Short mmCIF file of N, CA and C and ligand atoms in Angstrom, two decimals:
data_model
loop_
_atom_site.label_atom_id
_atom_site.label_comp_id
_atom_site.label_asym_id
_atom_site.label_seq_id
_atom_site.Cartn_x
_atom_site.Cartn_y
_atom_site.Cartn_z
N UNK A 260 0.84 -1.21 0.00
CA UNK A 260 0.00 0.00 0.00
C UNK A 260 0.86 1.25 0.00
N UNK A 261 0.50 2.25 -0.77
CA UNK A 261 1.26 3.50 -0.81
C UNK A 261 0.53 4.55 0.02
N UNK A 262 0.77 4.49 1.32
CA UNK A 262 0.04 5.40 2.21
C UNK A 262 0.58 6.83 2.09
N UNK A 263 -0.33 7.81 2.33
CA UNK A 263 0.07 9.22 2.28
C UNK A 263 -0.14 9.85 3.65
N UNK A 264 0.51 10.99 3.87
CA UNK A 264 0.34 11.71 5.13
C UNK A 264 -1.14 12.06 5.32
N UNK A 265 -1.60 12.01 6.57
CA UNK A 265 -3.03 12.20 6.86
C UNK A 265 -3.14 13.26 7.96
N UNK A 266 -4.08 14.22 7.85
CA UNK A 266 -4.15 15.29 8.86
C UNK A 266 -4.48 14.76 10.26
N UNK A 267 -3.73 15.26 11.25
CA UNK A 267 -3.95 14.81 12.64
C UNK A 267 -5.38 15.08 13.08
N UNK A 268 -5.95 16.18 12.60
CA UNK A 268 -7.32 16.54 13.01
C UNK A 268 -8.35 15.53 12.54
N UNK A 269 -7.95 14.66 11.61
CA UNK A 269 -8.91 13.67 11.10
C UNK A 269 -8.63 12.25 11.58
N UNK A 270 -7.65 12.11 12.46
CA UNK A 270 -7.30 10.76 12.94
C UNK A 270 -8.52 10.06 13.55
N UNK A 271 -9.36 10.85 14.23
CA UNK A 271 -10.53 10.22 14.89
C UNK A 271 -11.43 9.50 13.89
N UNK A 272 -11.43 9.95 12.63
CA UNK A 272 -12.30 9.32 11.65
C UNK A 272 -11.82 7.90 11.29
N UNK A 273 -10.56 7.60 11.60
CA UNK A 273 -10.04 6.26 11.34
C UNK A 273 -10.32 5.33 12.52
N UNK A 274 -10.25 5.89 13.73
CA UNK A 274 -10.30 5.04 14.93
C UNK A 274 -11.62 5.07 15.66
N UNK A 275 -12.46 6.03 15.36
CA UNK A 275 -13.69 6.16 16.13
C UNK A 275 -14.44 4.82 16.05
N UNK A 276 -14.66 4.19 17.19
CA UNK A 276 -15.07 2.79 17.16
C UNK A 276 -16.54 2.55 16.89
N UNK A 277 -17.42 3.39 17.45
CA UNK A 277 -18.82 3.03 17.38
C UNK A 277 -19.05 1.79 18.19
N UNK A 278 -20.21 1.20 18.31
CA UNK A 278 -21.40 1.76 17.70
C UNK A 278 -21.79 3.07 18.37
N UNK A 279 -22.38 3.94 17.56
CA UNK A 279 -22.90 5.18 18.11
C UNK A 279 -23.96 4.83 19.17
N UNK A 280 -23.90 5.54 20.28
CA UNK A 280 -24.86 5.26 21.36
C UNK A 280 -25.69 6.50 21.66
N UNK A 281 -26.77 6.28 22.38
CA UNK A 281 -27.59 7.37 22.92
C UNK A 281 -27.52 7.25 24.43
N UNK A 282 -26.87 8.22 25.06
CA UNK A 282 -26.71 8.17 26.52
C UNK A 282 -27.83 8.97 27.16
N UNK A 283 -28.55 8.31 28.05
CA UNK A 283 -29.64 8.99 28.76
C UNK A 283 -29.21 9.30 30.19
N UNK A 284 -29.70 10.43 30.68
CA UNK A 284 -29.48 10.82 32.08
C UNK A 284 -30.81 11.32 32.63
N UNK A 285 -30.89 11.42 33.93
CA UNK A 285 -32.05 12.08 34.56
C UNK A 285 -31.52 12.90 35.71
N UNK A 286 -31.78 14.18 35.66
CA UNK A 286 -31.26 15.08 36.70
C UNK A 286 -32.40 15.98 37.17
N UNK A 287 -32.61 16.01 38.48
CA UNK A 287 -33.69 16.82 39.06
C UNK A 287 -35.02 16.52 38.36
N UNK A 288 -35.25 15.25 38.07
CA UNK A 288 -36.52 14.83 37.48
C UNK A 288 -36.65 15.06 35.98
N UNK A 289 -35.60 15.59 35.34
CA UNK A 289 -35.67 15.86 33.90
C UNK A 289 -34.76 14.88 33.15
N UNK A 290 -35.37 14.16 32.19
CA UNK A 290 -34.59 13.19 31.41
C UNK A 290 -33.98 13.86 30.19
N UNK A 291 -32.81 13.38 29.78
CA UNK A 291 -32.16 13.93 28.59
C UNK A 291 -31.45 12.80 27.83
N UNK A 292 -31.14 13.09 26.58
CA UNK A 292 -30.42 12.12 25.73
C UNK A 292 -29.29 12.86 25.01
N UNK A 293 -28.15 12.21 24.87
CA UNK A 293 -27.10 12.75 23.97
C UNK A 293 -26.53 11.63 23.11
N UNK A 294 -26.13 11.99 21.92
CA UNK A 294 -25.48 11.05 21.01
C UNK A 294 -24.01 10.94 21.43
N UNK A 295 -23.48 9.72 21.45
CA UNK A 295 -22.12 9.53 21.95
C UNK A 295 -21.42 8.41 21.18
N UNK A 296 -20.19 8.68 20.72
CA UNK A 296 -19.49 7.62 20.00
C UNK A 296 -18.04 7.42 20.46
N UNK A 297 -17.51 8.30 21.29
CA UNK A 297 -16.14 8.10 21.78
C UNK A 297 -16.19 7.30 23.07
N UNK A 298 -16.22 5.99 22.92
CA UNK A 298 -16.27 5.11 24.09
C UNK A 298 -15.40 3.90 23.86
N UNK A 299 -15.05 3.22 24.94
CA UNK A 299 -14.20 2.03 24.81
C UNK A 299 -14.50 1.03 25.93
N UNK A 300 -14.52 -0.27 25.60
CA UNK A 300 -14.62 -1.29 26.64
C UNK A 300 -13.31 -1.29 27.43
N UNK A 301 -13.42 -1.53 28.75
CA UNK A 301 -12.22 -1.54 29.59
C UNK A 301 -12.09 -2.81 30.43
N UNK A 302 -13.19 -3.54 30.61
CA UNK A 302 -13.13 -4.77 31.42
C UNK A 302 -14.32 -5.64 31.03
N UNK A 303 -14.10 -6.99 31.12
CA UNK A 303 -15.19 -7.92 30.79
C UNK A 303 -16.28 -7.91 31.86
N UNK A 304 -15.89 -8.31 33.10
CA UNK A 304 -16.90 -8.43 34.14
C UNK A 304 -16.34 -8.06 35.51
N UNK A 305 -16.96 -7.12 36.22
CA UNK A 305 -18.10 -6.37 35.74
C UNK A 305 -17.70 -5.51 34.55
N UNK A 306 -18.61 -5.35 33.57
CA UNK A 306 -18.24 -4.57 32.38
C UNK A 306 -17.96 -3.12 32.74
N UNK A 307 -16.81 -2.63 32.29
CA UNK A 307 -16.46 -1.21 32.47
C UNK A 307 -16.35 -0.58 31.09
N UNK A 308 -16.94 0.60 30.96
CA UNK A 308 -16.92 1.32 29.69
C UNK A 308 -16.40 2.73 29.95
N UNK A 309 -15.39 3.15 29.22
CA UNK A 309 -14.89 4.52 29.33
C UNK A 309 -15.56 5.38 28.27
N UNK A 310 -16.03 6.57 28.68
CA UNK A 310 -16.76 7.46 27.75
C UNK A 310 -16.25 8.88 27.86
N UNK A 311 -15.99 9.49 26.71
CA UNK A 311 -15.66 10.93 26.70
C UNK A 311 -16.96 11.70 26.51
N UNK A 312 -17.27 12.55 27.48
CA UNK A 312 -18.48 13.39 27.39
C UNK A 312 -18.05 14.82 27.65
N UNK A 313 -18.16 15.64 26.62
CA UNK A 313 -17.65 17.02 26.69
C UNK A 313 -18.28 17.79 27.85
N UNK A 314 -17.43 18.59 28.49
CA UNK A 314 -17.91 19.44 29.58
C UNK A 314 -18.90 20.50 29.11
N UNK A 315 -18.99 20.70 27.81
CA UNK A 315 -19.94 21.69 27.27
C UNK A 315 -21.35 21.10 27.19
N UNK A 316 -21.46 19.79 27.28
CA UNK A 316 -22.77 19.15 27.13
C UNK A 316 -23.57 19.19 28.42
N UNK A 317 -24.88 19.35 28.27
CA UNK A 317 -25.80 19.32 29.39
C UNK A 317 -25.68 17.97 30.12
N UNK A 318 -25.47 16.91 29.36
CA UNK A 318 -25.38 15.57 29.93
C UNK A 318 -24.18 15.45 30.89
N UNK A 319 -23.14 16.20 30.63
CA UNK A 319 -21.94 16.14 31.47
C UNK A 319 -22.31 16.50 32.91
N UNK A 320 -23.02 17.61 33.07
CA UNK A 320 -23.38 18.07 34.42
C UNK A 320 -24.31 17.06 35.09
N UNK A 321 -25.24 16.49 34.31
CA UNK A 321 -26.19 15.52 34.88
C UNK A 321 -25.45 14.27 35.34
N UNK A 322 -24.52 13.80 34.52
CA UNK A 322 -23.78 12.58 34.87
C UNK A 322 -22.86 12.83 36.06
N UNK A 323 -22.26 13.99 36.07
CA UNK A 323 -21.35 14.31 37.18
C UNK A 323 -22.14 14.38 38.50
N UNK A 324 -23.33 14.96 38.44
CA UNK A 324 -24.12 15.14 39.66
C UNK A 324 -24.78 13.83 40.12
N UNK A 325 -25.34 13.07 39.19
CA UNK A 325 -26.12 11.88 39.58
C UNK A 325 -25.30 10.60 39.59
N UNK A 326 -24.19 10.60 38.86
CA UNK A 326 -23.30 9.43 38.70
C UNK A 326 -24.03 8.22 38.12
N UNK A 327 -25.09 8.48 37.36
CA UNK A 327 -25.85 7.40 36.72
C UNK A 327 -26.22 7.78 35.29
N UNK A 328 -26.31 6.76 34.43
CA UNK A 328 -26.80 6.99 33.07
C UNK A 328 -27.18 5.65 32.47
N UNK A 329 -27.73 5.68 31.26
CA UNK A 329 -27.92 4.44 30.50
C UNK A 329 -27.32 4.65 29.13
N UNK A 330 -26.62 3.61 28.65
CA UNK A 330 -26.08 3.62 27.28
C UNK A 330 -27.06 2.82 26.44
N UNK A 331 -27.72 3.49 25.51
CA UNK A 331 -28.70 2.84 24.63
C UNK A 331 -28.08 2.70 23.25
N UNK A 332 -28.25 1.54 22.63
CA UNK A 332 -27.60 1.31 21.33
C UNK A 332 -28.66 1.25 20.23
N UNK A 333 -28.66 2.27 19.38
CA UNK A 333 -29.66 2.32 18.30
C UNK A 333 -29.20 1.53 17.07
N UNK A 334 -30.14 1.16 16.23
CA UNK A 334 -29.82 0.55 14.93
C UNK A 334 -30.09 1.60 13.84
N UNK A 335 -29.77 1.22 12.60
CA UNK A 335 -29.81 2.17 11.47
C UNK A 335 -31.16 2.87 11.32
N UNK A 336 -32.23 2.22 11.71
CA UNK A 336 -33.56 2.82 11.56
C UNK A 336 -33.66 4.14 12.34
N UNK A 337 -32.82 4.30 13.36
CA UNK A 337 -32.90 5.50 14.20
C UNK A 337 -31.86 6.56 13.81
N UNK A 338 -31.25 6.42 12.64
CA UNK A 338 -30.16 7.33 12.24
C UNK A 338 -30.57 8.81 12.32
N UNK A 339 -31.77 9.12 11.84
CA UNK A 339 -32.18 10.55 11.83
C UNK A 339 -32.29 11.08 13.26
N UNK A 340 -32.86 10.27 14.14
CA UNK A 340 -32.97 10.71 15.53
C UNK A 340 -31.59 10.86 16.19
N UNK A 341 -30.67 9.95 15.83
CA UNK A 341 -29.31 9.99 16.39
C UNK A 341 -28.65 11.33 16.05
N UNK A 342 -28.79 11.76 14.80
CA UNK A 342 -28.17 13.03 14.37
C UNK A 342 -28.89 14.21 15.03
N UNK A 343 -30.21 14.15 15.05
CA UNK A 343 -30.99 15.23 15.68
C UNK A 343 -30.58 15.41 17.15
N UNK A 344 -30.51 14.30 17.87
CA UNK A 344 -30.20 14.34 19.31
C UNK A 344 -28.77 14.81 19.56
N UNK A 345 -27.89 14.56 18.59
CA UNK A 345 -26.50 14.99 18.73
C UNK A 345 -26.28 16.43 18.29
N UNK A 346 -27.35 17.10 17.88
CA UNK A 346 -27.20 18.48 17.40
C UNK A 346 -28.10 19.47 18.10
N UNK A 347 -28.59 19.10 19.26
CA UNK A 347 -29.33 20.07 20.08
C UNK A 347 -29.05 19.72 21.53
N UNK A 348 -29.34 20.66 22.42
CA UNK A 348 -28.98 20.43 23.83
C UNK A 348 -30.21 20.34 24.71
N UNK A 349 -30.11 19.42 25.66
CA UNK A 349 -31.16 19.26 26.66
C UNK A 349 -31.31 20.50 27.54
N UNK A 350 -30.35 21.42 27.46
CA UNK A 350 -30.51 22.67 28.23
C UNK A 350 -31.58 23.54 27.58
N UNK A 351 -31.90 23.25 26.31
CA UNK A 351 -32.88 24.08 25.59
C UNK A 351 -34.13 23.32 25.17
N UNK A 352 -33.98 22.03 24.86
CA UNK A 352 -35.13 21.28 24.35
C UNK A 352 -35.34 19.97 25.09
N UNK A 353 -36.59 19.50 25.06
CA UNK A 353 -36.91 18.17 25.57
C UNK A 353 -36.64 17.21 24.41
N UNK A 354 -35.53 16.47 24.50
CA UNK A 354 -35.14 15.66 23.33
C UNK A 354 -36.01 14.42 23.17
N UNK A 355 -36.64 13.95 24.24
CA UNK A 355 -37.59 12.83 24.06
C UNK A 355 -38.77 13.32 23.23
N UNK A 356 -39.29 14.50 23.57
CA UNK A 356 -40.43 15.04 22.82
C UNK A 356 -40.03 15.32 21.38
N UNK A 357 -38.86 15.93 21.19
CA UNK A 357 -38.46 16.33 19.83
C UNK A 357 -38.16 15.12 18.93
N UNK A 358 -37.58 14.07 19.51
CA UNK A 358 -37.19 12.91 18.68
C UNK A 358 -38.30 11.89 18.54
N UNK A 359 -39.28 11.96 19.44
CA UNK A 359 -40.37 10.97 19.41
C UNK A 359 -39.96 9.63 20.02
N UNK A 360 -38.78 9.56 20.63
CA UNK A 360 -38.36 8.31 21.26
C UNK A 360 -39.07 8.14 22.60
N UNK A 361 -39.17 6.88 23.03
CA UNK A 361 -39.96 6.55 24.22
C UNK A 361 -39.07 6.23 25.41
N UNK A 362 -39.29 6.92 26.53
CA UNK A 362 -38.52 6.65 27.75
C UNK A 362 -39.21 5.56 28.56
N UNK A 363 -38.41 4.56 28.96
CA UNK A 363 -38.93 3.49 29.82
C UNK A 363 -38.16 3.54 31.13
N UNK A 364 -38.81 3.17 32.24
CA UNK A 364 -38.04 3.16 33.50
C UNK A 364 -36.96 2.08 33.49
N UNK A 365 -35.81 2.41 34.07
CA UNK A 365 -34.75 1.41 34.22
C UNK A 365 -34.98 0.68 35.54
N UNK A 366 -34.19 -0.38 35.76
CA UNK A 366 -34.42 -1.14 37.00
C UNK A 366 -33.53 -0.67 38.15
N UNK A 367 -32.32 -0.21 37.86
CA UNK A 367 -31.38 0.11 38.94
C UNK A 367 -30.93 1.56 38.97
N UNK A 368 -31.21 2.31 37.89
CA UNK A 368 -30.78 3.72 37.86
C UNK A 368 -31.98 4.61 37.52
N UNK A 369 -31.82 5.90 37.80
CA UNK A 369 -32.91 6.85 37.52
C UNK A 369 -33.00 7.21 36.03
N UNK A 370 -31.88 7.12 35.34
CA UNK A 370 -31.89 7.46 33.90
C UNK A 370 -32.81 6.51 33.15
N UNK A 371 -33.60 7.02 32.20
CA UNK A 371 -34.53 6.14 31.47
C UNK A 371 -33.83 5.31 30.40
N UNK A 372 -34.49 4.23 30.00
CA UNK A 372 -34.04 3.43 28.86
C UNK A 372 -34.82 3.90 27.64
N UNK A 373 -34.27 3.71 26.45
CA UNK A 373 -34.98 4.11 25.22
C UNK A 373 -35.59 2.86 24.59
N UNK A 374 -36.92 2.85 24.53
CA UNK A 374 -37.64 1.65 24.07
C UNK A 374 -37.21 1.23 22.67
N UNK A 375 -36.97 2.18 21.77
CA UNK A 375 -36.69 1.89 20.36
C UNK A 375 -35.27 1.37 20.11
N UNK A 376 -34.39 1.44 21.12
CA UNK A 376 -33.01 0.95 20.93
C UNK A 376 -32.95 -0.55 21.19
N UNK A 377 -32.10 -1.28 20.46
CA UNK A 377 -32.12 -2.74 20.59
C UNK A 377 -31.40 -3.21 21.84
N UNK A 378 -30.55 -2.37 22.44
CA UNK A 378 -29.89 -2.73 23.70
C UNK A 378 -29.81 -1.50 24.59
N UNK A 379 -29.90 -1.74 25.89
CA UNK A 379 -29.78 -0.64 26.86
C UNK A 379 -28.97 -1.13 28.05
N UNK A 380 -28.00 -0.32 28.46
CA UNK A 380 -27.10 -0.71 29.55
C UNK A 380 -27.23 0.31 30.68
N UNK A 381 -27.67 -0.17 31.83
CA UNK A 381 -27.78 0.73 32.98
C UNK A 381 -26.39 0.85 33.61
N UNK A 382 -25.96 2.10 33.84
CA UNK A 382 -24.57 2.33 34.29
C UNK A 382 -24.49 3.25 35.50
N UNK A 383 -23.46 2.98 36.30
CA UNK A 383 -23.08 3.92 37.37
C UNK A 383 -21.63 4.32 37.16
N UNK A 384 -21.30 5.55 37.54
CA UNK A 384 -19.91 6.00 37.42
C UNK A 384 -19.06 5.21 38.41
N UNK A 385 -18.04 4.52 37.90
CA UNK A 385 -17.17 3.72 38.76
C UNK A 385 -15.92 4.51 39.14
N UNK A 386 -15.53 5.43 38.27
CA UNK A 386 -14.29 6.19 38.52
C UNK A 386 -14.39 7.52 37.78
N UNK A 387 -14.22 8.60 38.51
CA UNK A 387 -14.32 9.91 37.86
C UNK A 387 -13.00 10.67 37.91
N UNK A 388 -11.91 9.93 38.16
CA UNK A 388 -10.62 10.62 38.33
C UNK A 388 -10.11 11.29 37.05
N UNK A 389 -10.58 10.82 35.88
CA UNK A 389 -10.11 11.43 34.63
C UNK A 389 -11.12 12.43 34.05
N UNK A 390 -12.16 12.73 34.82
CA UNK A 390 -13.19 13.64 34.31
C UNK A 390 -12.65 15.06 34.18
N UNK A 391 -11.96 15.54 35.21
CA UNK A 391 -11.48 16.93 35.14
C UNK A 391 -10.42 17.11 34.06
N UNK A 392 -9.56 16.10 33.88
CA UNK A 392 -8.48 16.26 32.89
C UNK A 392 -8.91 15.93 31.46
N UNK A 393 -9.79 14.90 31.30
CA UNK A 393 -10.11 14.43 29.94
C UNK A 393 -11.61 14.30 29.65
N UNK A 394 -12.46 14.73 30.55
CA UNK A 394 -13.91 14.51 30.38
C UNK A 394 -14.21 13.01 30.20
N UNK A 395 -13.41 12.17 30.84
CA UNK A 395 -13.49 10.71 30.64
C UNK A 395 -14.12 10.05 31.87
N UNK A 396 -15.32 9.53 31.66
CA UNK A 396 -16.04 8.85 32.74
C UNK A 396 -15.84 7.34 32.59
N UNK A 397 -15.49 6.66 33.67
CA UNK A 397 -15.44 5.20 33.63
C UNK A 397 -16.73 4.69 34.26
N UNK A 398 -17.52 4.00 33.43
CA UNK A 398 -18.86 3.56 33.84
C UNK A 398 -18.85 2.06 34.07
N UNK A 399 -19.56 1.62 35.11
CA UNK A 399 -19.78 0.19 35.31
C UNK A 399 -21.20 -0.14 34.86
N UNK A 400 -21.33 -1.13 33.99
CA UNK A 400 -22.67 -1.57 33.57
C UNK A 400 -23.21 -2.45 34.69
N UNK A 401 -24.32 -2.03 35.28
CA UNK A 401 -24.88 -2.80 36.41
C UNK A 401 -26.07 -3.65 35.98
N UNK A 402 -26.64 -3.37 34.80
CA UNK A 402 -27.74 -4.18 34.28
C UNK A 402 -27.79 -3.98 32.77
N UNK A 403 -27.98 -5.06 32.04
CA UNK A 403 -28.00 -4.96 30.57
C UNK A 403 -29.27 -5.58 30.01
N UNK A 404 -29.83 -4.94 28.99
CA UNK A 404 -31.06 -5.40 28.32
C UNK A 404 -30.82 -5.47 26.82
N UNK A 405 -31.26 -6.58 26.21
CA UNK A 405 -31.11 -6.71 24.75
C UNK A 405 -32.38 -7.30 24.16
N UNK A 406 -32.78 -6.82 22.98
CA UNK A 406 -33.93 -7.37 22.27
C UNK A 406 -33.51 -8.71 21.64
N UNK A 407 -34.09 -9.83 22.10
CA UNK A 407 -33.59 -11.14 21.67
C UNK A 407 -33.85 -11.46 20.20
N UNK A 408 -34.83 -10.80 19.58
CA UNK A 408 -35.15 -11.14 18.18
C UNK A 408 -34.12 -10.55 17.20
N UNK A 409 -33.30 -9.61 17.65
CA UNK A 409 -32.30 -9.02 16.75
C UNK A 409 -30.99 -9.77 16.89
N UNK A 410 -30.64 -10.53 15.86
CA UNK A 410 -29.43 -11.38 15.93
C UNK A 410 -28.20 -10.62 15.42
N UNK A 411 -28.36 -9.85 14.37
CA UNK A 411 -27.22 -9.10 13.83
C UNK A 411 -27.64 -7.64 13.75
N UNK A 412 -27.41 -6.90 14.82
CA UNK A 412 -27.88 -5.52 14.86
C UNK A 412 -27.15 -4.66 13.84
N UNK A 413 -27.91 -3.92 13.03
CA UNK A 413 -27.29 -2.98 12.07
C UNK A 413 -26.99 -1.68 12.80
N UNK A 414 -25.91 -1.71 13.58
CA UNK A 414 -25.55 -0.53 14.36
C UNK A 414 -24.87 0.51 13.48
N UNK A 415 -24.85 1.75 13.98
CA UNK A 415 -24.25 2.87 13.25
C UNK A 415 -22.85 3.12 13.79
N UNK A 416 -21.90 3.35 12.89
CA UNK A 416 -20.52 3.60 13.30
C UNK A 416 -20.07 4.90 12.66
N UNK A 417 -19.78 5.88 13.51
CA UNK A 417 -19.53 7.23 13.03
C UNK A 417 -18.17 7.36 12.36
N UNK A 418 -18.14 7.94 11.16
CA UNK A 418 -16.87 8.17 10.46
C UNK A 418 -16.53 9.65 10.41
N UNK A 419 -17.27 10.47 11.19
CA UNK A 419 -17.02 11.91 11.22
C UNK A 419 -17.84 12.64 10.19
N UNK A 420 -18.15 13.90 10.53
CA UNK A 420 -18.83 14.81 9.58
C UNK A 420 -20.04 14.17 8.90
N UNK A 421 -20.91 13.59 9.68
CA UNK A 421 -22.17 13.10 9.14
C UNK A 421 -22.08 11.81 8.35
N UNK A 422 -20.91 11.14 8.39
CA UNK A 422 -20.78 9.89 7.65
C UNK A 422 -20.83 8.72 8.62
N UNK A 423 -21.68 7.75 8.31
CA UNK A 423 -21.82 6.59 9.18
C UNK A 423 -21.62 5.32 8.37
N UNK A 424 -20.99 4.35 9.03
CA UNK A 424 -20.84 3.03 8.43
C UNK A 424 -21.85 2.14 9.15
N UNK A 425 -22.46 1.23 8.41
CA UNK A 425 -23.41 0.32 9.05
C UNK A 425 -22.74 -1.01 9.30
N UNK A 426 -23.02 -1.60 10.47
CA UNK A 426 -22.48 -2.93 10.74
C UNK A 426 -23.05 -3.89 9.71
N UNK A 427 -22.19 -4.74 9.17
CA UNK A 427 -22.64 -5.61 8.09
C UNK A 427 -22.38 -7.07 8.35
N UNK A 428 -21.57 -7.66 7.48
CA UNK A 428 -21.31 -9.10 7.55
C UNK A 428 -20.65 -9.51 8.86
N UNK A 429 -20.90 -10.75 9.25
CA UNK A 429 -20.17 -11.31 10.40
C UNK A 429 -19.19 -12.35 9.87
N UNK A 430 -17.94 -12.25 10.34
CA UNK A 430 -16.91 -13.21 9.96
C UNK A 430 -16.58 -14.01 11.20
N UNK A 431 -16.75 -15.33 11.17
CA UNK A 431 -16.47 -16.12 12.38
C UNK A 431 -15.14 -16.83 12.25
N UNK A 432 -14.18 -16.42 13.09
CA UNK A 432 -12.85 -17.03 13.11
C UNK A 432 -12.46 -17.25 14.56
N UNK A 433 -11.62 -18.22 14.85
CA UNK A 433 -11.15 -18.35 16.23
C UNK A 433 -10.20 -17.21 16.55
N UNK A 434 -10.65 -16.20 17.32
CA UNK A 434 -9.78 -15.06 17.56
C UNK A 434 -8.73 -15.39 18.61
N UNK A 435 -8.95 -16.45 19.36
CA UNK A 435 -7.91 -16.94 20.27
C UNK A 435 -7.58 -18.35 19.84
N UNK A 436 -6.30 -18.63 19.60
CA UNK A 436 -5.93 -19.91 19.01
C UNK A 436 -5.80 -21.03 20.03
N UNK A 437 -5.88 -20.71 21.31
CA UNK A 437 -5.89 -21.81 22.29
C UNK A 437 -6.75 -21.44 23.49
C1 FMN B 1452 -22.52 11.00 15.68
C2 FMN B 1452 -22.25 11.86 16.89
C3 FMN B 1452 -21.36 11.42 17.86
C4 FMN B 1452 -21.09 12.20 19.00
N1 FMN B 1452 -20.23 11.73 19.94
C5 FMN B 1452 -19.96 12.49 21.05
C6 FMN B 1452 -19.07 12.00 22.05
O1 FMN B 1452 -18.52 10.92 21.98
N2 FMN B 1452 -18.86 12.81 23.14
C7 FMN B 1452 -19.45 14.05 23.27
O2 FMN B 1452 -19.22 14.75 24.26
N3 FMN B 1452 -20.31 14.53 22.33
C8 FMN B 1452 -20.58 13.76 21.23
N4 FMN B 1452 -21.45 14.22 20.28
C9 FMN B 1452 -22.06 15.55 20.45
C10 FMN B 1452 -23.23 15.55 21.45
O3 FMN B 1452 -24.15 14.53 21.16
C11 FMN B 1452 -23.92 16.93 21.37
O4 FMN B 1452 -23.03 17.90 21.84
C12 FMN B 1452 -25.23 16.98 22.13
O5 FMN B 1452 -25.95 18.08 21.65
C13 FMN B 1452 -25.09 17.10 23.63
O6 FMN B 1452 -26.37 17.14 24.19
P1 FMN B 1452 -26.68 17.69 25.66
O7 FMN B 1452 -26.19 19.12 25.74
O8 FMN B 1452 -28.17 17.59 25.80
O9 FMN B 1452 -25.95 16.79 26.62
C14 FMN B 1452 -21.73 13.45 19.17
C15 FMN B 1452 -22.65 13.89 18.18
C16 FMN B 1452 -22.90 13.11 17.06
C17 FMN B 1452 -23.89 13.60 16.03
#
């Protein structure tokens, strides 16, 4: 391959992992949603997920104060809502009303689950030591819900600037040889 120099400002478009998620919070009785794609698995069990949530977002203050949220995973059918929710703030609008998505009560946290998403993970903040320096929350998934009829979820994977890749084929190989 004859690779060429690539702008540092665009490196995220190569590595941004997806799937794009919808993070819900509830603060002082008000529920909110934000679109989120900068996240990473950190541990199998209990599952730990690291998430970058900008300090400029309304969700940041809610998560910092309540230490609870839900990570909801949408499929391609919700692409328009994903973009809409990622381009307005809960400080100004009721995003459940605007997007038409349905809030369901969670079992262990105050943040609602999104009925239309194929998976929802109830989370508590496990470690906030990197929040001040990197806006990086380490979340522990305390309860997970998945729609059993969806075997191969067509999740959205952000490539930057409004471009999304859809999850497609599954390749089954032994990823560990012993
Ligand atoms: C595809 C997509 C991915 C995004 N990923 C993130 C992210 O990982 N972290 C973040 O802080 N904001 C991310 N955003 C931006 C927030 O969703 C956006 O700022 C949102 O309006 C915040 O809502 P809030 O103020 O109600 O919390 C993303 C937006 C889009 C459209």
